[in-house]
């Protein structure tokens, strides 16, 4: 229990009035002094008696919001005390983002009340919502009682997604990598390849009974993995005013590959990524949430390596597609990246410029087989720029 600014002023007035009454012989000042002290005492008794004994539970929908997406936080306030609460003043502190203040009407003993507010999703990354601060004040606003309720909640705000259309074949050879090794036991993603004779150790569940009955000897069904896209997404972590848009572009490419059911490898220019240890191709659809979580928490790095340096370490993996998401860069830098990524059969350089002036058509046209540069000006929609660039590239090849 603490004095408010008003309460401190009233309490400080009491001895001043008492001193004036003693020095000047003013009985009115003595009465006012006693009233001020009595008012603070009554406020203390009232606040102590109506101290809130509440618990809060917080739920967030959606649980994984994206930047700019509406998100609602619902607070459930349960009165665990033996008497009704006073008017509750709740403070929700979102670490490094904002603080919100809510008012809740008195809650009867043993009952609960609900309130909600909009969660700010303008900042990407992991946001921490601290325990709710519950505060009550006496009717005169002289004293307040404050205590925390509930637990800490973490909210991961994912990058914004843009619905991208599939890349056209004119950008280079389709990076389709078949698995030539036949499997004895098929997985859901495998396709029927043919029949073969039984070999010791084969799974009997894969016997093709009609052919076995006709030939008189065991015949097995053979499966192999279907063709899959193989894409490497490279995100530049160098400090840039358009870094957030680069992250959003990388997340959108991951979503595109997940829709197409391809394999993907997410690489950043962080210093620890130079060794490329533990970075391998994964199924984009199966690992979609994990890849989005990683992009949600990625940060700019002053120690990031250059894109050309990292390209020297990247294996093309039977051709494959390379999509580079970076900030604005000079034509010289683009030429270096273009020549240093020829091990990939299809390459897309997606830069995020800070101006609304679009590039000329000649700069967007592919300079060689399998190369496309897409510039995303600030203030425009990525899906529109993406579609326009890919259509222009297709027209230039015809």
C-alpha positions as a Markdown table, in Angstrom:
| # | Residue | x | y | z |
|---|---|---|---|---|
| 1 | Unk | 0.0 | 0.0 | 0.0 |
| 2 | Unk | 1.5 | 3.3 | -1.1 |
| 3 | Unk | 0.4 | 7.0 | -1.0 |
| 4 | Unk | -0.5 | 8.5 | -4.3 |
| 5 | Unk | 0.7 | 12.0 | -5.3 |
| 6 | Unk | -2.6 | 13.3 | -4.1 |
| 7 | Unk | -2.5 | 11.4 | -0.9 |
| 8 | Unk | 1.0 | 12.6 | -0.1 |
| 9 | Unk | -0.1 | 16.2 | -0.6 |
| 10 | Unk | -3.1 | 15.7 | 1.7 |
| 11 | Unk | -1.0 | 14.1 | 4.4 |
| 12 | Unk | 1.6 | 16.8 | 4.2 |
| 13 | Unk | -1.1 | 19.5 | 4.5 |
| 14 | Unk | -2.2 | 18.1 | 7.9 |
| 15 | Unk | 0.9 | 19.1 | 10.0 |
| 16 | Unk | 1.1 | 22.5 | 8.2 |
| 17 | Unk | -2.5 | 23.3 | 9.2 |
| 18 | Unk | -1.9 | 22.1 | 12.7 |
| 19 | Unk | 1.1 | 24.4 | 13.0 |
| 20 | Unk | -0.9 | 27.3 | 11.6 |
| 21 | Unk | -3.6 | 26.6 | 14.1 |
| 22 | Unk | -1.1 | 26.6 | 17.0 |
| 23 | Unk | 0.8 | 29.8 | 15.9 |
| 24 | Unk | -2.2 | 31.8 | 14.7 |
| 25 | Unk | -4.8 | 30.5 | 17.0 |
| 26 | Unk | -7.2 | 29.4 | 14.2 |
| 27 | Unk | -9.5 | 26.7 | 15.3 |
| 28 | Unk | -10.7 | 26.2 | 11.7 |
| 29 | Unk | -7.1 | 25.2 | 10.7 |
| 30 | Unk | -7.0 | 22.7 | 13.5 |
| 31 | Unk | -10.3 | 21.1 | 12.3 |
| 32 | Unk | -9.0 | 21.0 | 8.7 |
| 33 | Unk | -5.7 | 19.4 | 9.9 |
| 34 | Unk | -7.6 | 16.7 | 11.8 |
| 35 | Unk | -9.9 | 16.0 | 8.8 |
| 36 | Unk | -6.9 | 15.6 | 6.4 |
| 37 | Unk | -5.3 | 13.1 | 8.7 |
| 38 | Unk | -8.6 | 11.3 | 9.3 |
| 39 | Unk | -9.2 | 11.2 | 5.5 |
| 40 | Unk | -5.9 | 9.4 | 4.9 |
| 41 | Unk | -6.6 | 7.0 | 7.8 |
| 42 | Unk | -10.0 | 6.1 | 6.4 |
| 43 | Unk | -8.5 | 5.7 | 2.9 |
| 44 | Unk | -5.9 | 3.3 | 4.4 |
| 45 | Unk | -8.6 | 1.2 | 6.2 |
| 46 | Unk | -10.8 | 1.1 | 3.0 |
| 47 | Unk | -7.9 | 0.1 | 0.8 |
| 48 | Unk | -6.7 | -2.6 | 3.3 |
| 49 | Unk | -10.2 | -4.0 | 3.5 |
| 50 | Unk | -10.8 | -4.1 | -0.2 |
| 51 | Unk | -7.4 | -5.4 | -1.2 |
| 52 | Unk | -7.8 | -7.4 | -4.3 |
| 53 | Unk | -7.1 | -11.1 | -4.2 |
| 54 | Unk | -7.3 | -12.0 | -7.8 |
| 55 | Unk | -5.7 | -14.3 | -10.3 |
| 56 | Unk | -5.5 | -13.8 | -14.0 |
| 57 | Unk | -5.2 | -16.1 | -17.0 |
| 58 | Unk | -4.1 | -14.8 | -20.4 |
| 59 | Unk | -5.0 | -16.3 | -23.8 |
| 60 | Unk | -3.8 | -15.0 | -27.2 |
| 61 | Unk | -5.5 | -15.5 | -30.6 |
| 62 | Unk | -4.0 | -16.3 | -32.9 |
| 63 | Unk | -1.2 | -17.9 | -31.0 |
| 64 | Unk | 1.3 | -17.2 | -33.7 |
| 65 | Unk | 0.4 | -13.8 | -35.2 |
| 66 | Unk | 2.2 | -12.2 | -38.1 |
| 67 | Unk | 3.3 | -8.6 | -38.5 |
| 68 | Unk | 0.3 | -6.4 | -39.1 |
| 69 | Unk | -2.2 | -9.2 | -38.5 |
| 70 | Unk | -5.0 | -8.6 | -35.9 |
| 71 | Unk | -4.3 | -10.3 | -32.6 |
| 72 | Unk | -6.5 | -10.3 | -29.5 |
| 73 | Unk | -5.5 | -10.9 | -25.9 |
| 74 | Unk | -8.2 | -12.0 | -23.5 |
| 75 | Unk | -7.7 | -11.7 | -19.8 |
| 76 | Unk | -9.7 | -13.8 | -17.4 |
| 77 | Unk | -9.8 | -12.2 | -13.9 |
| 78 | Unk | -10.8 | -14.6 | -11.0 |
| 79 | Unk | -11.6 | -13.2 | -7.6 |
| 80 | Unk | -10.2 | -15.7 | -5.1 |
| 81 | Unk | -10.9 | -13.4 | -2.1 |
| 82 | Unk | -13.8 | -13.6 | 0.4 |
| 83 | Unk | -15.4 | -10.3 | -0.6 |
| 84 | Unk | -16.1 | -8.3 | -3.7 |
| 85 | Unk | -13.2 | -6.3 | -5.2 |
| 86 | Unk | -13.1 | -2.6 | -5.8 |
| 87 | Unk | -12.7 | -1.1 | -9.3 |
| 88 | Unk | -9.6 | -2.9 | -10.7 |
| 89 | Unk | -6.9 | -1.0 | -12.7 |
| 90 | Unk | -4.9 | -3.5 | -14.7 |
| 91 | Unk | -1.6 | -2.8 | -16.4 |
| 92 | Unk | -0.3 | -5.0 | -19.2 |
| 93 | Unk | 3.4 | -4.5 | -19.9 |
| 94 | Unk | 4.7 | -5.8 | -23.2 |
| 95 | Unk | 8.5 | -5.8 | -22.9 |
| 96 | Unk | 10.3 | -3.4 | -25.2 |
| 97 | Unk | 7.0 | -2.5 | -27.0 |
| 98 | Unk | 4.2 | -0.9 | -25.1 |
| 99 | Unk | 2.1 | -0.7 | -21.8 |
| 100 | Unk | -1.7 | -0.9 | -21.7 |
| 101 | Unk | -4.0 | 0.1 | -18.9 |
| 102 | Unk | -7.4 | -1.5 | -18.5 |
| 103 | Unk | -10.3 | -0.9 | -16.0 |
| 104 | Unk | -12.4 | -3.8 | -14.7 |
| 105 | Unk | -15.6 | -3.4 | -12.8 |
| 106 | Unk | -15.8 | -4.9 | -9.2 |
| 107 | Unk | -15.8 | -8.7 | -9.3 |
| 108 | Unk | -17.9 | -10.6 | -6.7 |
| 109 | Unk | -16.2 | -13.2 | -4.5 |
| 110 | Unk | -15.6 | -16.5 | -6.3 |
| 111 | Unk | -16.6 | -15.1 | -9.7 |
| 112 | Unk | -14.7 | -14.1 | -12.8 |
| 113 | Unk | -14.7 | -11.3 | -15.3 |
| 114 | Unk | -13.3 | -11.0 | -18.8 |
| 115 | Unk | -11.6 | -8.2 | -20.6 |
| 116 | Unk | -9.5 | -8.0 | -23.8 |
| 117 | Unk | -7.3 | -5.7 | -25.8 |
| 118 | Unk | -5.5 | -5.7 | -29.2 |
| 119 | Unk | -2.0 | -7.0 | -29.1 |
| 120 | Unk | 0.5 | -4.8 | -31.0 |
| 121 | Unk | 2.0 | -6.8 | -33.9 |
| 122 | Unk | 4.0 | -4.1 | -35.6 |
| 123 | Unk | 7.3 | -5.5 | -34.3 |
| 124 | Unk | 8.6 | -8.9 | -35.5 |
| 125 | Unk | 10.2 | -11.3 | -33.1 |
| 126 | Unk | 9.6 | -12.7 | -29.6 |
| 127 | Unk | 7.6 | -10.4 | -27.4 |
| 128 | Unk | 7.3 | -10.9 | -23.6 |
| 129 | Unk | 4.1 | -10.0 | -21.8 |
| 130 | Unk | 5.0 | -9.5 | -18.1 |
| 131 | Unk | 2.6 | -10.6 | -15.4 |
| 132 | Unk | -0.5 | -8.4 | -15.0 |
| 133 | Unk | -0.2 | -5.6 | -12.5 |
| 134 | Unk | -3.4 | -5.3 | -10.5 |
| 135 | Unk | -4.0 | -2.0 | -8.7 |
| 136 | Unk | -6.8 | -0.6 | -6.6 |
| 137 | Unk | -7.3 | 2.9 | -5.2 |
| 138 | Unk | -9.6 | 4.3 | -2.6 |
| 139 | Unk | -12.5 | 6.5 | -3.8 |
| 140 | Unk | -10.5 | 9.7 | -2.9 |
| 141 | Unk | -7.4 | 8.5 | -4.8 |
| 142 | Unk | -5.1 | 8.9 | -1.8 |
| 143 | Unk | -3.7 | 5.3 | -1.4 |
| 144 | Unk | -3.2 | 2.5 | -3.9 |
| 145 | Unk | -2.5 | -1.2 | -3.5 |
| 146 | Unk | -0.6 | -3.0 | -6.2 |
| 147 | Unk | 0.4 | -6.6 | -6.8 |
| 148 | Unk | 1.3 | -8.8 | -9.7 |
| 149 | Unk | -1.1 | -11.6 | -10.9 |
| 150 | Unk | -0.8 | -14.3 | -13.5 |
| 151 | Unk | 2.4 | -15.4 | -15.3 |
| 152 | Unk | 4.6 | -14.2 | -18.0 |
| 153 | Unk | 3.6 | -15.0 | -21.6 |
| 154 | Unk | 5.7 | -15.1 | -24.7 |
| 155 | Unk | 4.3 | -14.2 | -28.1 |
| 156 | Unk | 6.3 | -14.9 | -31.3 |
| 157 | Unk | 5.3 | -12.4 | -34.0 |
| 158 | Unk | 6.1 | -14.0 | -37.4 |
| 159 | Unk | 7.2 | -12.1 | -40.6 |
| 160 | Unk | 4.6 | -10.9 | -43.0 |
| 161 | Unk | 3.8 | -13.2 | -45.8 |
| 162 | Unk | 3.1 | -12.2 | -49.4 |
| 163 | Unk | 1.3 | -14.7 | -51.7 |
| 164 | Unk | 3.9 | -15.3 | -54.4 |
| 165 | Unk | 3.2 | -17.1 | -57.7 |
| 166 | Unk | 5.5 | -20.0 | -58.7 |
| 167 | Unk | 8.6 | -19.1 | -60.6 |
| 168 | Unk | 8.4 | -19.8 | -64.3 |
| 169 | Unk | 10.5 | -22.3 | -66.1 |
| 170 | Unk | 12.1 | -19.5 | -68.2 |
| 171 | Unk | 14.3 | -18.6 | -65.1 |
| 172 | Unk | 16.4 | -21.7 | -65.7 |
| 173 | Unk | 16.2 | -25.4 | -65.5 |
| 174 | Unk | 13.7 | -26.7 | -63.0 |
| 175 | Unk | 15.7 | -27.8 | -60.0 |
| 176 | Unk | 14.2 | -31.2 | -59.8 |
| 177 | Unk | 16.3 | -33.7 | -58.0 |
| 178 | Unk | 15.0 | -37.3 | -58.1 |
| 179 | Unk | 16.0 | -40.0 | -55.7 |
| 180 | Unk | 17.4 | -42.9 | -57.7 |
| 181 | Unk | 17.6 | -45.2 | -54.8 |
| 182 | Unk | 14.6 | -47.5 | -54.6 |
| 183 | Unk | 13.1 | -48.1 | -51.2 |
| 184 | Unk | 11.7 | -51.4 | -50.0 |
| 185 | Unk | 9.2 | -49.7 | -47.6 |
| 186 | Unk | 7.3 | -46.8 | -49.0 |
| 187 | Unk | 6.7 | -43.5 | -47.2 |
| 188 | Unk | 3.6 | -41.3 | -47.9 |
| 189 | Unk | 5.6 | -39.1 | -50.2 |
| 190 | Unk | 6.9 | -42.0 | -52.3 |
| 191 | Unk | 5.6 | -43.2 | -55.6 |
| 192 | Unk | 5.1 | -46.6 | -57.1 |
| 193 | Unk | 8.0 | -47.4 | -59.5 |
| 194 | Unk | 7.5 | -51.0 | -60.6 |
| 195 | Unk | 7.9 | -54.6 | -59.6 |
| 196 | Unk | 11.0 | -56.7 | -58.8 |
| 197 | Unk | 11.9 | -60.1 | -57.5 |
| 198 | Unk | 11.9 | -60.8 | -53.8 |
| 199 | Unk | 15.2 | -60.3 | -51.9 |
| 200 | Unk | 16.1 | -61.6 | -48.5 |
| 201 | Unk | 15.1 | -59.0 | -45.9 |
| 202 | Unk | 12.3 | -57.4 | -47.9 |
| 203 | Unk | 9.2 | -56.3 | -46.0 |
| 204 | Unk | 6.5 | -59.0 | -46.8 |
| 205 | Unk | 3.9 | -56.3 | -46.6 |
| 206 | Unk | 5.1 | -55.0 | -50.0 |
| 207 | Unk | 4.5 | -58.3 | -51.8 |
| 208 | Unk | 2.4 | -57.8 | -54.9 |
| 209 | Unk | 0.1 | -60.8 | -54.5 |
| 210 | Unk | -1.6 | -60.9 | -57.9 |
| 211 | Unk | 1.8 | -61.2 | -59.7 |
| 212 | Unk | 3.1 | -63.6 | -57.1 |
| 213 | Unk | 0.2 | -65.9 | -57.6 |
| 214 | Unk | 0.6 | -65.7 | -61.4 |
| 215 | Unk | 4.3 | -66.4 | -61.5 |
| 216 | Unk | 4.6 | -68.7 | -58.5 |
| 217 | Unk | 7.4 | -66.7 | -56.9 |
| 218 | Unk | 7.4 | -63.7 | -54.6 |
| 219 | Unk | 7.3 | -60.3 | -56.4 |
| 220 | Unk | 7.8 | -57.1 | -54.5 |
| 221 | Unk | 6.4 | -53.6 | -55.2 |
| 222 | Unk | 9.2 | -51.1 | -55.6 |
| 223 | Unk | 8.9 | -47.4 | -54.6 |
| 224 | Unk | 11.1 | -44.4 | -55.1 |
| 225 | Unk | 10.9 | -40.8 | -54.0 |
| 226 | Unk | 9.2 | -38.3 | -56.3 |
| 227 | Unk | 10.9 | -35.4 | -58.0 |
| 228 | Unk | 11.2 | -32.4 | -55.7 |
| 229 | Unk | 12.2 | -28.8 | -56.0 |
| 230 | Unk | 15.5 | -28.0 | -54.3 |
| 231 | Unk | 15.8 | -24.4 | -53.3 |
| 232 | Unk | 18.4 | -22.4 | -51.3 |
| 233 | Unk | 17.1 | -19.2 | -49.6 |
| 234 | Unk | 19.9 | -16.9 | -48.7 |
| 235 | Unk | 19.1 | -14.0 | -46.3 |
| 236 | Unk | 21.5 | -11.1 | -46.0 |
| 237 | Unk | 21.9 | -9.9 | -42.4 |
| 238 | Unk | 23.9 | -6.8 | -43.2 |
| 239 | Unk | 22.4 | -3.6 | -41.5 |
| 240 | Unk | 19.9 | -2.1 | -43.8 |
| 241 | Unk | 16.8 | 0.2 | -43.5 |
| 242 | Unk | 14.9 | -2.4 | -45.5 |
| 243 | Unk | 16.0 | -5.4 | -43.5 |
| 244 | Unk | 12.5 | -6.2 | -42.3 |
| 245 | Unk | 11.2 | -6.4 | -45.8 |
| 246 | Unk | 14.1 | -8.7 | -46.7 |
| 247 | Unk | 13.0 | -11.0 | -43.9 |
| 248 | Unk | 9.4 | -10.9 | -45.1 |
| 249 | Unk | 10.5 | -11.7 | -48.6 |
| 250 | Unk | 12.5 | -14.8 | -47.4 |
| 251 | Unk | 9.5 | -15.9 | -45.4 |
| 252 | Unk | 7.3 | -15.6 | -48.4 |
| 253 | Unk | 9.7 | -17.7 | -50.6 |
| 254 | Unk | 9.6 | -20.4 | -47.8 |
| 255 | Unk | 5.8 | -20.4 | -47.9 |
| 256 | Unk | 5.9 | -20.7 | -51.7 |
| 257 | Unk | 8.2 | -23.7 | -51.5 |
| 258 | Unk | 6.0 | -25.3 | -48.8 |
| 259 | Unk | 3.0 | -25.0 | -51.1 |
| 260 | Unk | 4.9 | -26.7 | -53.9 |
| 261 | Unk | 6.1 | -29.5 | -51.7 |
| 262 | Unk | 9.8 | -28.9 | -52.4 |
| 263 | Unk | 13.0 | -29.1 | -50.4 |
| 264 | Unk | 14.5 | -26.0 | -49.0 |
| 265 | Unk | 17.7 | -24.8 | -47.3 |
| 266 | Unk | 17.7 | -21.6 | -45.3 |
| 267 | Unk | 21.0 | -19.9 | -45.0 |
| 268 | Unk | 22.0 | -16.5 | -43.5 |
| 269 | Unk | 25.1 | -14.4 | -43.8 |
| 270 | Unk | 25.7 | -14.7 | -40.0 |
| 271 | Unk | 29.4 | -15.3 | -39.2 |
| 272 | Unk | 28.5 | -18.7 | -37.6 |
| 273 | Unk | 26.8 | -19.7 | -40.8 |
| 274 | Unk | 30.1 | -19.6 | -42.8 |
| 275 | Unk | 30.9 | -23.1 | -41.9 |
| 276 | Unk | 27.4 | -24.2 | -43.0 |
| 277 | Unk | 27.5 | -26.9 | -40.3 |
| 278 | Unk | 24.1 | -28.4 | -39.7 |
| 279 | Unk | 22.4 | -26.6 | -42.6 |
| 280 | Unk | 20.8 | -29.1 | -44.9 |
| 281 | Unk | 17.8 | -29.4 | -47.2 |
| 282 | Unk | 14.5 | -30.1 | -45.4 |
| 283 | Unk | 11.0 | -30.6 | -46.6 |
| 284 | Unk | 9.5 | -27.1 | -46.7 |
| 285 | Unk | 6.0 | -28.2 | -45.9 |
| 286 | Unk | 7.0 | -30.4 | -42.9 |
| 287 | Unk | 9.5 | -27.8 | -41.5 |
| 288 | Unk | 7.4 | -24.7 | -42.3 |
| 289 | Unk | 6.7 | -23.7 | -38.7 |
| 290 | Unk | 10.3 | -24.2 | -37.7 |
| 291 | Unk | 11.6 | -22.1 | -40.6 |
| 292 | Unk | 9.1 | -19.3 | -39.9 |
| 293 | Unk | 10.1 | -19.3 | -36.2 |
| 294 | Unk | 13.7 | -19.0 | -37.2 |
| 295 | Unk | 13.0 | -16.0 | -39.5 |
| 296 | Unk | 10.9 | -14.4 | -36.8 |
| 297 | Unk | 13.9 | -14.2 | -34.5 |
| 298 | Unk | 16.6 | -13.4 | -37.0 |
| 299 | Unk | 18.4 | -10.1 | -36.4 |
| 300 | Unk | 20.8 | -7.8 | -38.3 |
| 301 | Unk | 24.5 | -8.5 | -37.6 |
| 302 | Unk | 27.4 | -6.1 | -37.9 |
| 303 | Unk | 29.6 | -9.1 | -38.3 |
| 304 | Unk | 27.7 | -10.6 | -41.2 |
| 305 | Unk | 29.8 | -11.9 | -44.1 |
| 306 | Unk | 29.4 | -10.7 | -47.6 |
| 307 | Unk | 27.1 | -12.6 | -50.0 |
| 308 | Unk | 29.9 | -13.4 | -52.5 |
| 309 | Unk | 32.0 | -14.9 | -49.8 |
| 310 | Unk | 29.2 | -17.2 | -48.7 |
| 311 | Unk | 28.4 | -18.2 | -52.3 |
| 312 | Unk | 31.8 | -19.7 | -52.6 |
| 313 | Unk | 30.9 | -22.2 | -49.8 |
| 314 | Unk | 27.4 | -23.1 | -51.1 |
| 315 | Unk | 27.1 | -26.4 | -53.0 |
| 316 | Unk | 24.7 | -26.2 | -55.9 |
| 317 | Unk | 23.3 | -29.7 | -55.1 |
| 318 | Unk | 22.6 | -31.0 | -58.6 |
| 319 | Unk | 21.8 | -27.5 | -59.9 |
| 320 | Unk | 19.0 | -26.3 | -57.8 |
| 321 | Unk | 17.5 | -22.8 | -57.3 |
| 322 | Unk | 19.0 | -20.0 | -55.4 |
| 323 | Unk | 16.9 | -17.1 | -54.0 |
| 324 | Unk | 18.8 | -14.2 | -52.4 |
| 325 | Unk | 16.9 | -11.7 | -50.2 |
| 326 | Unk | 18.9 | -8.6 | -49.5 |
| 327 | Unk | 18.7 | -4.8 | -49.2 |
| 328 | Unk | 19.6 | -2.3 | -51.9 |
| 329 | Unk | 22.9 | -2.8 | -53.7 |
| 330 | Unk | 24.9 | -1.3 | -56.5 |
| 331 | Unk | 25.0 | -2.7 | -60.1 |
| 332 | Unk | 28.6 | -3.8 | -59.4 |
| 333 | Unk | 27.5 | -5.8 | -56.4 |
| 334 | Unk | 24.8 | -7.4 | -58.5 |
| 335 | Unk | 27.3 | -8.4 | -61.2 |
| 336 | Unk | 29.6 | -10.0 | -58.6 |
| 337 | Unk | 26.7 | -12.0 | -57.2 |
| 338 | Unk | 25.5 | -13.0 | -60.7 |
| 339 | Unk | 28.9 | -14.3 | -61.7 |
| 340 | Unk | 29.5 | -16.0 | -58.3 |
| 341 | Unk | 26.3 | -18.0 | -58.3 |
| 342 | Unk | 26.6 | -19.8 | -61.6 |
| 343 | Unk | 26.7 | -23.2 | -59.9 |
| 344 | Unk | 22.9 | -22.9 | -59.5 |
| 345 | Unk | 20.7 | -23.6 | -62.5 |
| 346 | Unk | 18.2 | -20.9 | -61.5 |
| 347 | Unk | 19.0 | -17.7 | -59.5 |
| 348 | Unk | 16.8 | -14.9 | -58.2 |
| 349 | Unk | 18.2 | -11.8 | -56.6 |
| 350 | Unk | 15.4 | -10.0 | -54.6 |
| 351 | Unk | 16.6 | -6.6 | -53.4 |
| 352 | Unk | 14.5 | -4.2 | -51.2 |
| 353 | Unk | 15.2 | -0.6 | -52.3 |
| 354 | Unk | 14.2 | 2.4 | -50.2 |
| 355 | Unk | 12.6 | 4.4 | -53.0 |
| 356 | Unk | 9.3 | 4.1 | -54.8 |
| 357 | Unk | 10.9 | 4.5 | -58.2 |
| 358 | Unk | 10.9 | 1.2 | -60.0 |
| 359 | Unk | 13.8 | -0.2 | -61.9 |
| 360 | Unk | 13.9 | 0.0 | -65.6 |
| 361 | Unk | 12.8 | -2.9 | -67.7 |
| 362 | Unk | 16.2 | -3.5 | -69.1 |
| 363 | Unk | 17.6 | -4.0 | -65.6 |
| 364 | Unk | 14.9 | -6.5 | -64.7 |
| 365 | Unk | 15.4 | -8.5 | -67.8 |
| 366 | Unk | 17.5 | -11.6 | -67.4 |
| 367 | Unk | 21.1 | -11.0 | -68.4 |
| 368 | Unk | 21.8 | -14.7 | -68.8 |
| 369 | Unk | 20.1 | -18.1 | -68.6 |
| 370 | Unk | 18.6 | -18.7 | -65.2 |
| 371 | Unk | 19.2 | -15.2 | -63.7 |
| 372 | Unk | 16.5 | -12.7 | -62.6 |
| 373 | Unk | 16.9 | -9.6 | -60.5 |
| 374 | Unk | 13.7 | -8.4 | -58.8 |
| 375 | Unk | 13.8 | -5.0 | -57.1 |
| 376 | Unk | 11.1 | -4.4 | -54.4 |
| 377 | Unk | 10.5 | -0.6 | -54.0 |
| 378 | Unk | 9.3 | 0.7 | -50.6 |
| 379 | Unk | 5.6 | 1.3 | -50.5 |
| 380 | Unk | 4.7 | -1.4 | -53.1 |
| 381 | Unk | 3.3 | -4.9 | -52.7 |
| 382 | Unk | 5.9 | -7.7 | -53.1 |
| 383 | Unk | 3.5 | -10.1 | -54.8 |
| 384 | Unk | 2.7 | -7.5 | -57.5 |
| 385 | Unk | 6.4 | -6.7 | -58.1 |
| 386 | Unk | 7.2 | -10.5 | -58.2 |
| 387 | Unk | 4.5 | -11.3 | -60.7 |
| 388 | Unk | 5.4 | -8.4 | -62.9 |
| 389 | Unk | 9.1 | -9.3 | -62.9 |
| 390 | Unk | 8.5 | -13.0 | -63.7 |
| 391 | Unk | 6.1 | -12.1 | -66.5 |
| 392 | Unk | 8.6 | -9.7 | -68.0 |
| 393 | Unk | 11.3 | -12.4 | -67.8 |
| 394 | Unk | 9.0 | -14.8 | -69.5 |
| 395 | Unk | 8.2 | -12.3 | -72.3 |
| 396 | Unk | 11.9 | -11.6 | -72.8 |
| 397 | Unk | 12.6 | -15.3 | -73.4 |
| 398 | Unk | 9.9 | -15.7 | -76.0 |
